Amino acid sequence: MKKSFINTFKTPLGPKGNLLKGVLKEFQSDPLGYLIKMEKEYGEVVQFRLGPFLKVNLVSDPDLIKEILVTKQKSFLKSRDMRALKTIVGEGLLTSEKEYHLKQRRLIQPAFKKTHIQQYGQDMIDTTLNYIAKWKDGQERQIADDMMNITLGIISKTMFSMDFEEGVSKIGEPIEKVMKLAVKRMRSILPLPLWIPTKENLIYKKAVKEL
């Protein structure tokens, strides 16, 4: 029998958590590890609460994910986290909805021809190999920093036609600041509005402006 997220599931099982915070503390300590744990304990659809009001449904089954993202995508809206990214990327392909999203997909489609995809792939390979060529046997490295640098190099090349050094000097620092603060805002129960002139908000807005 074909699965259907809309028609089959009512209230999914999941942890009750703290009366006020839900499972926010456990989630924030290890987001990926916690999601894997929930899928193993409760199955392909899990519901849990982050804070007093935010309910989250974790969907792990490929058929249901396809239904949400493709076959019945008009029945679903982007999450609060995705909408929060509008402060960085505007009303772009990542954050837009429904007809406007479809219009943008059609506009960007020419950039994803087979020949272009092959070139993007080669750029990713070349950037990665050039970066790790500087590593030495026996070195201890911060892999998170290395992965961030490789990602930055790929973004610089594929999106801005810059080499690694130019990309780091022009967009490296603001991208790193934006990503760190964006993730922090996403994980907050009630992120402060950007118009409040806190130190973090000012850094965030300055970095977005630079990008």
JSON list of C-alpha atoms in Angstrom, two decimals:
[
{"chain": "A", "resi": 1, "resn": "MET", "atom": "CA", "xyz": [0.00, 0.00, 0.00]},
{"chain": "A", "resi": 2, "resn": "LYS", "atom": "CA", "xyz": [1.42, 3.38, -1.01]},
{"chain": "A", "resi": 3, "resn": "LYS", "atom": "CA", "xyz": [2.27, 5.66, 1.89]},
{"chain": "A", "resi": 4, "resn": "SER", "atom": "CA", "xyz": [0.79, 9.12, 2.15]},
{"chain": "A", "resi": 5, "resn": "PHE", "atom": "CA", "xyz": [1.91, 11.71, 4.66]},
{"chain": "A", "resi": 6, "resn": "ILE", "atom": "CA", "xyz": [-1.30, 13.72, 4.27]},
{"chain": "A", "resi": 7, "resn": "ASN", "atom": "CA", "xyz": [-3.82, 10.90, 4.41]},
{"chain": "A", "resi": 8, "resn": "THR", "atom": "CA", "xyz": [-2.21, 8.32, 6.71]},
{"chain": "A", "resi": 9, "resn": "PHE", "atom": "CA", "xyz": [-0.62, 10.10, 9.64]},
{"chain": "A", "resi": 10, "resn": "LYS", "atom": "CA", "xyz": [-2.50, 11.87, 12.40]},
{"chain": "A", "resi": 11, "resn": "THR", "atom": "CA", "xyz": [-0.37, 12.67, 15.44]},
{"chain": "A", "resi": 12, "resn": "PRO", "atom": "CA", "xyz": [3.05, 10.98, 15.15]},
{"chain": "A", "resi": 13, "resn": "LEU", "atom": "CA", "xyz": [4.74, 9.47, 18.19]},
{"chain": "A", "resi": 14, "resn": "GLY", "atom": "CA", "xyz": [7.64, 11.25, 19.84]},
{"chain": "A", "resi": 15, "resn": "PRO", "atom": "CA", "xyz": [9.26, 12.28, 23.13]},
{"chain": "A", "resi": 16, "resn": "LYS", "atom": "CA", "xyz": [7.26, 14.45, 25.53]},
{"chain": "A", "resi": 17, "resn": "GLY", "atom": "CA", "xyz": [10.22, 16.44, 26.78]},
{"chain": "A", "resi": 18, "resn": "ASN", "atom": "CA", "xyz": [10.25, 19.22, 29.35]},
{"chain": "A", "resi": 19, "resn": "LEU", "atom": "CA", "xyz": [6.96, 21.05, 29.98]},
{"chain": "A", "resi": 20, "resn": "LEU", "atom": "CA", "xyz": [8.41, 24.43, 28.95]},
{"chain": "A", "resi": 21, "resn": "LYS", "atom": "CA", "xyz": [11.44, 23.66, 26.77]},
{"chain": "A", "resi": 22, "resn": "GLY", "atom": "CA", "xyz": [10.36, 20.40, 25.17]},
{"chain": "A", "resi": 23, "resn": "VAL", "atom": "CA", "xyz": [13.52, 18.66, 23.87]},
{"chain": "A", "resi": 24, "resn": "LEU", "atom": "CA", "xyz": [15.33, 21.90, 23.00]},
{"chain": "A", "resi": 25, "resn": "LYS", "atom": "CA", "xyz": [18.30, 21.22, 25.30]},
{"chain": "A", "resi": 26, "resn": "GLU", "atom": "CA", "xyz": [18.93, 17.74, 23.88]},
{"chain": "A", "resi": 27, "resn": "PHE", "atom": "CA", "xyz": [18.51, 18.97, 20.30]},
{"chain": "A", "resi": 28, "resn": "GLN", "atom": "CA", "xyz": [20.86, 21.94, 20.70]},
{"chain": "A", "resi": 29, "resn": "SER", "atom": "CA", "xyz": [23.62, 19.81, 22.24]},
{"chain": "A", "resi": 30, "resn": "ASP", "atom": "CA", "xyz": [23.84, 17.55, 19.15]},
{"chain": "A", "resi": 31, "resn": "PRO", "atom": "CA", "xyz": [21.25, 18.34, 16.43]},
{"chain": "A", "resi": 32, "resn": "LEU", "atom": "CA", "xyz": [22.23, 15.65, 13.91]},
{"chain": "A", "resi": 33, "resn": "GLY", "atom": "CA", "xyz": [22.79, 12.98, 16.55]},
{"chain": "A", "resi": 34, "resn": "TYR", "atom": "CA", "xyz": [19.43, 13.76, 18.13]},
{"chain": "A", "resi": 35, "resn": "LEU", "atom": "CA", "xyz": [17.55, 13.47, 14.82]},
{"chain": "A", "resi": 36, "resn": "ILE", "atom": "CA", "xyz": [19.19, 10.10, 14.11]},
{"chain": "A", "resi": 37, "resn": "LYS", "atom": "CA", "xyz": [18.25, 8.91, 17.60]},
{"chain": "A", "resi": 38, "resn": "MET", "atom": "CA", "xyz": [14.61, 9.99, 17.12]},
{"chain": "A", "resi": 39, "resn": "GLU", "atom": "CA", "xyz": [14.32, 8.10, 13.83]},
{"chain": "A", "resi": 40, "resn": "LYS", "atom": "CA", "xyz": [15.73, 4.94, 15.39]},
{"chain": "A", "resi": 41, "resn": "GLU", "atom": "CA", "xyz": [13.46, 5.14, 18.45]},
{"chain": "A", "resi": 42, "resn": "TYR", "atom": "CA", "xyz": [10.16, 6.27, 16.90]},
{"chain": "A", "resi": 43, "resn": "GLY", "atom": "CA", "xyz": [10.29, 5.43, 13.19]},
{"chain": "A", "resi": 44, "resn": "GLU", "atom": "CA", "xyz": [9.78, 7.26, 9.90]},
{"chain": "A", "resi": 45, "resn": "VAL", "atom": "CA", "xyz": [7.67, 10.15, 11.26]},
{"chain": "A", "resi": 46, "resn": "VAL", "atom": "CA", "xyz": [8.43, 11.66, 14.67]},
{"chain": "A", "resi": 47, "resn": "GLN", "atom": "CA", "xyz": [6.95, 14.70, 16.38]},
{"chain": "A", "resi": 48, "resn": "PHE", "atom": "CA", "xyz": [8.75, 16.66, 19.09]},
{"chain": "A", "resi": 49, "resn": "ARG", "atom": "CA", "xyz": [8.61, 20.13, 20.58]},
{"chain": "A", "resi": 50, "resn": "LEU", "atom": "CA", "xyz": [11.31, 22.81, 20.66]},
{"chain": "A", "resi": 51, "resn": "GLY", "atom": "CA", "xyz": [10.29, 25.30, 23.32]},
{"chain": "A", "resi": 52, "resn": "PRO", "atom": "CA", "xyz": [6.71, 25.87, 24.48]},
{"chain": "A", "resi": 53, "resn": "PHE", "atom": "CA", "xyz": [5.08, 26.32, 21.05]},
{"chain": "A", "resi": 54, "resn": "LEU", "atom": "CA", "xyz": [7.19, 25.03, 18.15]},
{"chain": "A", "resi": 55, "resn": "LYS", "atom": "CA", "xyz": [6.22, 21.49, 17.10]},
{"chain": "A", "resi": 56, "resn": "VAL", "atom": "CA", "xyz": [8.54, 19.72, 14.66]},
{"chain": "A", "resi": 57, "resn": "ASN", "atom": "CA", "xyz": [7.78, 16.69, 12.47]},
{"chain": "A", "resi": 58, "resn": "LEU", "atom": "CA", "xyz": [10.85, 14.69, 11.45]},
{"chain": "A", "resi": 59, "resn": "VAL", "atom": "CA", "xyz": [10.18, 12.68, 8.28]},
{"chain": "A", "resi": 60, "resn": "SER", "atom": "CA", "xyz": [12.77, 10.03, 7.32]},
{"chain": "A", "resi": 61, "resn": "ASP", "atom": "CA", "xyz": [10.94, 7.78, 4.84]},
{"chain": "A", "resi": 62, "resn": "PRO", "atom": "CA", "xyz": [12.00, 8.46, 1.19]},
{"chain": "A", "resi": 63, "resn": "ASP", "atom": "CA", "xyz": [8.45, 8.00, -0.22]},
{"chain": "A", "resi": 64, "resn": "LEU", "atom": "CA", "xyz": [7.01, 10.49, 2.25]},
{"chain": "A", "resi": 65, "resn": "ILE", "atom": "CA", "xyz": [9.85, 12.96, 1.65]},
{"chain": "A", "resi": 66, "resn": "LYS", "atom": "CA", "xyz": [9.13, 12.81, -2.09]},
{"chain": "A", "resi": 67, "resn": "GLU", "atom": "CA", "xyz": [5.46, 13.48, -1.39]},
{"chain": "A", "resi": 68, "resn": "ILE", "atom": "CA", "xyz": [6.29, 16.54, 0.71]},
{"chain": "A", "resi": 69, "resn": "LEU", "atom": "CA", "xyz": [8.87, 17.98, -1.70]},
{"chain": "A", "resi": 70, "resn": "VAL", "atom": "CA", "xyz": [7.44, 16.92, -5.08]},
{"chain": "A", "resi": 71, "resn": "THR", "atom": "CA", "xyz": [4.05, 15.27, -5.58]},
{"chain": "A", "resi": 72, "resn": "LYS", "atom": "CA", "xyz": [2.12, 17.27, -2.96]},
{"chain": "A", "resi": 73, "resn": "GLN", "atom": "CA", "xyz": [4.50, 20.14, -2.38]},
{"chain": "A", "resi": 74, "resn": "LYS", "atom": "CA", "xyz": [1.71, 22.69, -2.79]},
{"chain": "A", "resi": 75, "resn": "SER", "atom": "CA", "xyz": [0.20, 21.42, 0.48]},
{"chain": "A", "resi": 76, "resn": "PHE", "atom": "CA", "xyz": [3.32, 22.33, 2.46]},
{"chain": "A", "resi": 77, "resn": "LEU", "atom": "CA", "xyz": [5.06, 25.60, 3.33]},
{"chain": "A", "resi": 78, "resn": "LYS", "atom": "CA", "xyz": [8.72, 26.26, 4.09]},
{"chain": "A", "resi": 79, "resn": "SER", "atom": "CA", "xyz": [9.74, 25.97, 7.73]},
{"chain": "A", "resi": 80, "resn": "ARG", "atom": "CA", "xyz": [10.39, 28.94, 10.00]},
{"chain": "A", "resi": 81, "resn": "ASP", "atom": "CA", "xyz": [14.13, 28.28, 9.61]},
{"chain": "A", "resi": 82, "resn": "MET", "atom": "CA", "xyz": [13.92, 28.50, 5.82]},
{"chain": "A", "resi": 83, "resn": "ARG", "atom": "CA", "xyz": [11.85, 31.69, 5.99]},
{"chain": "A", "resi": 84, "resn": "ALA", "atom": "CA", "xyz": [14.45, 33.17, 8.34]},
{"chain": "A", "resi": 85, "resn": "LEU", "atom": "CA", "xyz": [17.05, 32.81, 5.57]},
{"chain": "A", "resi": 86, "resn": "LYS", "atom": "CA", "xyz": [15.25, 35.53, 3.60]},
{"chain": "A", "resi": 87, "resn": "THR", "atom": "CA", "xyz": [17.35, 38.06, 5.52]},
{"chain": "A", "resi": 88, "resn": "ILE", "atom": "CA", "xyz": [20.39, 36.58, 3.73]},
{"chain": "A", "resi": 89, "resn": "VAL", "atom": "CA", "xyz": [19.24, 35.41, 0.29]},
{"chain": "A", "resi": 90, "resn": "GLY", "atom": "CA", "xyz": [16.03, 37.42, -0.11]},
{"chain": "A", "resi": 91, "resn": "GLU", "atom": "CA", "xyz": [12.98, 35.95, -1.84]},
{"chain": "A", "resi": 92, "resn": "GLY", "atom": "CA", "xyz": [15.14, 33.44, -3.69]},
{"chain": "A", "resi": 93, "resn": "LEU", "atom": "CA", "xyz": [14.73, 29.88, -4.91]},
{"chain": "A", "resi": 94, "resn": "LEU", "atom": "CA", "xyz": [15.59, 28.51, -1.48]},
{"chain": "A", "resi": 95, "resn": "THR", "atom": "CA", "xyz": [13.00, 30.57, 0.40]},
{"chain": "A", "resi": 96, "resn": "SER", "atom": "CA", "xyz": [10.15, 31.31, -2.04]},
{"chain": "A", "resi": 97, "resn": "GLU", "atom": "CA", "xyz": [6.83, 29.44, -2.21]},
{"chain": "A", "resi": 98, "resn": "LYS", "atom": "CA", "xyz": [4.32, 28.06, -4.72]},
{"chain": "A", "resi": 99, "resn": "GLU", "atom": "CA", "xyz": [3.88, 29.95, -8.03]},
{"chain": "A", "resi": 100, "resn": "TYR", "atom": "CA", "xyz": [6.73, 32.37, -7.37]},
{"chain": "A", "resi": 101, "resn": "HIS", "atom": "CA", "xyz": [9.01, 29.42, -6.60]},
{"chain": "A", "resi": 102, "resn": "LEU", "atom": "CA", "xyz": [7.95, 27.71, -9.85]},
{"chain": "A", "resi": 103, "resn": "LYS", "atom": "CA", "xyz": [8.68, 30.90, -11.81]},
{"chain": "A", "resi": 104, "resn": "GLN", "atom": "CA", "xyz": [12.16, 31.12, -10.30]},
{"chain": "A", "resi": 105, "resn": "ARG", "atom": "CA", "xyz": [12.85, 27.43, -10.99]},
{"chain": "A", "resi": 106, "resn": "ARG", "atom": "CA", "xyz": [12.08, 27.99, -14.67]},
{"chain": "A", "resi": 107, "resn": "LEU", "atom": "CA", "xyz": [14.32, 31.05, -14.79]},
{"chain": "A", "resi": 108, "resn": "ILE", "atom": "CA", "xyz": [17.29, 29.23, -13.28]},
{"chain": "A", "resi": 109, "resn": "GLN", "atom": "CA", "xyz": [16.81, 25.97, -15.20]},
{"chain": "A", "resi": 110, "resn": "PRO", "atom": "CA", "xyz": [19.26, 26.87, -18.04]},
{"chain": "A", "resi": 111, "resn": "ALA", "atom": "CA", "xyz": [22.11, 26.97, -15.50]},
{"chain": "A", "resi": 112, "resn": "PHE", "atom": "CA", "xyz": [21.55, 23.27, -14.78]},
{"chain": "A", "resi": 113, "resn": "LYS", "atom": "CA", "xyz": [22.11, 21.80, -18.23]},
{"chain": "A", "resi": 114, "resn": "LYS", "atom": "CA", "xyz": [24.13, 18.58, -18.32]},
{"chain": "A", "resi": 115, "resn": "THR", "atom": "CA", "xyz": [27.25, 20.34, -19.55]},
{"chain": "A", "resi": 116, "resn": "HIS", "atom": "CA", "xyz": [27.03, 22.94, -16.77]},
{"chain": "A", "resi": 117, "resn": "ILE", "atom": "CA", "xyz": [26.54, 20.27, -14.09]},
{"chain": "A", "resi": 118, "resn": "GLN", "atom": "CA", "xyz": [29.61, 18.43, -15.38]},
{"chain": "A", "resi": 119, "resn": "GLN", "atom": "CA", "xyz": [31.65, 21.63, -15.13]},
{"chain": "A", "resi": 120, "resn": "TYR", "atom": "CA", "xyz": [30.40, 22.31, -11.60]},
{"chain": "A", "resi": 121, "resn": "GLY", "atom": "CA", "xyz": [31.45, 18.79, -10.66]},
{"chain": "A", "resi": 122, "resn": "GLN", "atom": "CA", "xyz": [34.92, 19.29, -12.09]},
{"chain": "A", "resi": 123, "resn": "ASP", "atom": "CA", "xyz": [35.24, 22.63, -10.27]},
{"chain": "A", "resi": 124, "resn": "MET", "atom": "CA", "xyz": [34.37, 20.87, -7.00]},
{"chain": "A", "resi": 125, "resn": "ILE", "atom": "CA", "xyz": [36.97, 18.15, -7.64]},
{"chain": "A", "resi": 126, "resn": "ASP", "atom": "CA", "xyz": [39.69, 20.63, -8.62]},
{"chain": "A", "resi": 127, "resn": "THR", "atom": "CA", "xyz": [39.02, 22.91, -5.63]},
{"chain": "A", "resi": 128, "resn": "THR", "atom": "CA", "xyz": [39.12, 19.98, -3.21]},
{"chain": "A", "resi": 129, "resn": "LEU", "atom": "CA", "xyz": [42.30, 18.45, -4.66]},
{"chain": "A", "resi": 130, "resn": "ASN", "atom": "CA", "xyz": [44.10, 21.81, -4.72]},
{"chain": "A", "resi": 131, "resn": "TYR", "atom": "CA", "xyz": [43.17, 22.40, -1.08]},
{"chain": "A", "resi": 132, "resn": "ILE", "atom": "CA", "xyz": [44.21, 19.01, 0.29]},
{"chain": "A", "resi": 133, "resn": "ALA", "atom": "CA", "xyz": [47.42, 19.02, -1.74]},
{"chain": "A", "resi": 134, "resn": "LYS", "atom": "CA", "xyz": [48.83, 21.38, 0.89]},
{"chain": "A", "resi": 135, "resn": "TRP", "atom": "CA", "xyz": [48.20, 18.88, 3.72]},
{"chain": "A", "resi": 136, "resn": "LYS", "atom": "CA", "xyz": [51.21, 17.06, 5.19]},
{"chain": "A", "resi": 137, "resn": "ASP", "atom": "CA", "xyz": [51.50, 13.60, 6.65]},
{"chain": "A", "resi": 138, "resn": "GLY", "atom": "CA", "xyz": [51.09, 13.53, 10.42]},
{"chain": "A", "resi": 139, "resn": "GLN", "atom": "CA", "xyz": [49.26, 16.87, 10.64]},
{"chain": "A", "resi": 140, "resn": "GLU", "atom": "CA", "xyz": [46.37, 17.32, 13.04]},
{"chain": "A", "resi": 141, "resn": "ARG", "atom": "CA", "xyz": [43.63, 19.40, 11.44]},
{"chain": "A", "resi": 142, "resn": "GLN", "atom": "CA", "xyz": [40.27, 20.91, 12.35]},
{"chain": "A", "resi": 143, "resn": "ILE", "atom": "CA", "xyz": [38.10, 19.10, 9.82]},
{"chain": "A", "resi": 144, "resn": "ALA", "atom": "CA", "xyz": [35.15, 21.47, 10.33]},
{"chain": "A", "resi": 145, "resn": "ASP", "atom": "CA", "xyz": [37.36, 24.41, 9.33]},
{"chain": "A", "resi": 146, "resn": "ASP", "atom": "CA", "xyz": [38.73, 22.49, 6.35]},
{"chain": "A", "resi": 147, "resn": "MET", "atom": "CA", "xyz": [35.25, 21.57, 5.12]},
{"chain": "A", "resi": 148, "resn": "MET", "atom": "CA", "xyz": [34.16, 25.20, 5.51]},
{"chain": "A", "resi": 149, "resn": "ASN", "atom": "CA", "xyz": [37.15, 26.37, 3.48]},
{"chain": "A", "resi": 150, "resn": "ILE", "atom": "CA", "xyz": [36.56, 23.81, 0.72]},
{"chain": "A", "resi": 151, "resn": "THR", "atom": "CA", "xyz": [32.89, 24.80, 0.57]},
{"chain": "A", "resi": 152, "resn": "LEU", "atom": "CA", "xyz": [33.87, 28.46, 0.39]},
{"chain": "A", "resi": 153, "resn": "GLY", "atom": "CA", "xyz": [36.30, 27.69, -2.43]},
{"chain": "A", "resi": 154, "resn": "ILE", "atom": "CA", "xyz": [33.58, 25.85, -4.39]},
{"chain": "A", "resi": 155, "resn": "ILE", "atom": "CA", "xyz": [31.09, 28.69, -3.87]},
{"chain": "A", "resi": 156, "resn": "SER", "atom": "CA", "xyz": [33.69, 31.24, -4.97]},
{"chain": "A", "resi": 157, "resn": "LYS", "atom": "CA", "xyz": [34.43, 29.31, -8.17]},
{"chain": "A", "resi": 158, "resn": "THR", "atom": "CA", "xyz": [30.95, 28.18, -9.23]},
{"chain": "A", "resi": 159, "resn": "MET", "atom": "CA", "xyz": [28.93, 31.24, -8.20]},
{"chain": "A", "resi": 160, "resn": "PHE", "atom": "CA", "xyz": [31.39, 34.14, -8.52]},
{"chain": "A", "resi": 161, "resn": "SER", "atom": "CA", "xyz": [34.10, 32.81, -10.91]},
{"chain": "A", "resi": 162, "resn": "MET", "atom": "CA", "xyz": [36.77, 33.64, -8.32]},
{"chain": "A", "resi": 163, "resn": "ASP", "atom": "CA", "xyz": [39.81, 31.57, -7.43]},
{"chain": "A", "resi": 164, "resn": "PHE", "atom": "CA", "xyz": [40.22, 30.40, -3.84]},
{"chain": "A", "resi": 165, "resn": "GLU", "atom": "CA", "xyz": [42.40, 33.26, -2.58]},
{"chain": "A", "resi": 166, "resn": "GLU", "atom": "CA", "xyz": [40.18, 35.94, -4.10]},
{"chain": "A", "resi": 167, "resn": "GLY", "atom": "CA", "xyz": [37.06, 34.26, -2.72]},
{"chain": "A", "resi": 168, "resn": "VAL", "atom": "CA", "xyz": [38.48, 34.08, 0.79]},
{"chain": "A", "resi": 169, "resn": "SER", "atom": "CA", "xyz": [39.54, 37.74, 0.76]},
{"chain": "A", "resi": 170, "resn": "LYS", "atom": "CA", "xyz": [36.23, 39.07, -0.57]},
{"chain": "A", "resi": 171, "resn": "ILE", "atom": "CA", "xyz": [33.45, 36.81, 0.68]},
{"chain": "A", "resi": 172, "resn": "GLY", "atom": "CA", "xyz": [35.06, 34.37, 3.15]},
{"chain": "A", "resi": 173, "resn": "GLU", "atom": "CA", "xyz": [34.69, 36.38, 6.35]},
{"chain": "A", "resi": 174, "resn": "PRO", "atom": "CA", "xyz": [31.13, 37.68, 5.77]},
{"chain": "A", "resi": 175, "resn": "ILE", "atom": "CA", "xyz": [29.90, 34.21, 4.70]},
{"chain": "A", "resi": 176, "resn": "GLU", "atom": "CA", "xyz": [31.37, 32.61, 7.83]},
{"chain": "A", "resi": 177, "resn": "LYS", "atom": "CA", "xyz": [29.79, 35.26, 10.07]},
{"chain": "A", "resi": 178, "resn": "VAL", "atom": "CA", "xyz": [26.41, 34.99, 8.38]},
{"chain": "A", "resi": 179, "resn": "MET", "atom": "CA", "xyz": [26.34, 31.19, 8.53]},
{"chain": "A", "resi": 180, "resn": "LYS", "atom": "CA", "xyz": [27.27, 31.00, 12.21]},
{"chain": "A", "resi": 181, "resn": "LEU", "atom": "CA", "xyz": [24.77, 33.64, 13.28]},
{"chain": "A", "resi": 182, "resn": "ALA", "atom": "CA", "xyz": [22.03, 32.27, 10.99]},
{"chain": "A", "resi": 183, "resn": "VAL", "atom": "CA", "xyz": [22.35, 28.81, 12.55]},
{"chain": "A", "resi": 184, "resn": "LYS", "atom": "CA", "xyz": [22.26, 30.35, 16.02]},
{"chain": "A", "resi": 185, "resn": "ARG", "atom": "CA", "xyz": [19.08, 32.26, 15.13]},
{"chain": "A", "resi": 186, "resn": "MET", "atom": "CA", "xyz": [17.48, 29.12, 13.69]},
{"chain": "A", "resi": 187, "resn": "ARG", "atom": "CA", "xyz": [18.10, 27.21, 16.92]},
{"chain": "A", "resi": 188, "resn": "SER", "atom": "CA", "xyz": [16.73, 29.98, 19.12]},
{"chain": "A", "resi": 189, "resn": "ILE", "atom": "CA", "xyz": [13.14, 29.68, 20.40]},
{"chain": "A", "resi": 190, "resn": "LEU", "atom": "CA", "xyz": [12.52, 33.40, 19.98]},
{"chain": "A", "resi": 191, "resn": "PRO", "atom": "CA", "xyz": [15.25, 35.07, 17.89]},
{"chain": "A", "resi": 192, "resn": "LEU", "atom": "CA", "xyz": [15.36, 38.81, 18.43]},
{"chain": "A", "resi": 193, "resn": "PRO", "atom": "CA", "xyz": [14.13, 40.89, 15.46]},
{"chain": "A", "resi": 194, "resn": "LEU", "atom": "CA", "xyz": [17.00, 42.22, 13.37]},
{"chain": "A", "resi": 195, "resn": "TRP", "atom": "CA", "xyz": [15.93, 45.82, 13.93]},
{"chain": "A", "resi": 196, "resn": "ILE", "atom": "CA", "xyz": [16.97, 45.55, 17.60]},
{"chain": "A", "resi": 197, "resn": "PRO", "atom": "CA", "xyz": [20.57, 46.87, 17.63]},
{"chain": "A", "resi": 198, "resn": "THR", "atom": "CA", "xyz": [22.25, 44.06, 19.58]},
{"chain": "A", "resi": 199, "resn": "LYS", "atom": "CA", "xyz": [25.93, 43.34, 18.90]},
{"chain": "A", "resi": 200, "resn": "GLU", "atom": "CA", "xyz": [25.10, 40.10, 17.04]},
{"chain": "A", "resi": 201, "resn": "ASN", "atom": "CA", "xyz": [22.36, 41.72, 14.96]},
{"chain": "A", "resi": 202, "resn": "LEU", "atom": "CA", "xyz": [24.71, 44.53, 13.89]},
{"chain": "A", "resi": 203, "resn": "ILE", "atom": "CA", "xyz": [27.44, 42.03, 12.90]},
{"chain": "A", "resi": 204, "resn": "TYR", "atom": "CA", "xyz": [24.85, 39.94, 11.02]},
{"chain": "A", "resi": 205, "resn": "LYS", "atom": "CA", "xyz": [23.41, 42.89, 9.09]},
{"chain": "A", "resi": 206, "resn": "LYS", "atom": "CA", "xyz": [26.89, 44.22, 8.22]},
{"chain": "A", "resi": 207, "resn": "ALA", "atom": "CA", "xyz": [27.98, 40.81, 6.89]},
{"chain": "A", "resi": 208, "resn": "VAL", "atom": "CA", "xyz": [24.81, 40.47, 4.79]},
{"chain": "A", "resi": 209, "resn": "LYS", "atom": "CA", "xyz": [25.37, 43.94, 3.35]},
{"chain": "A", "resi": 210, "resn": "GLU", "atom": "CA", "xyz": [28.96, 43.04, 2.42]},
{"chain": "A", "resi": 211, "resn": "LEU", "atom": "CA", "xyz": [27.77, 39.91, 0.61]}
]
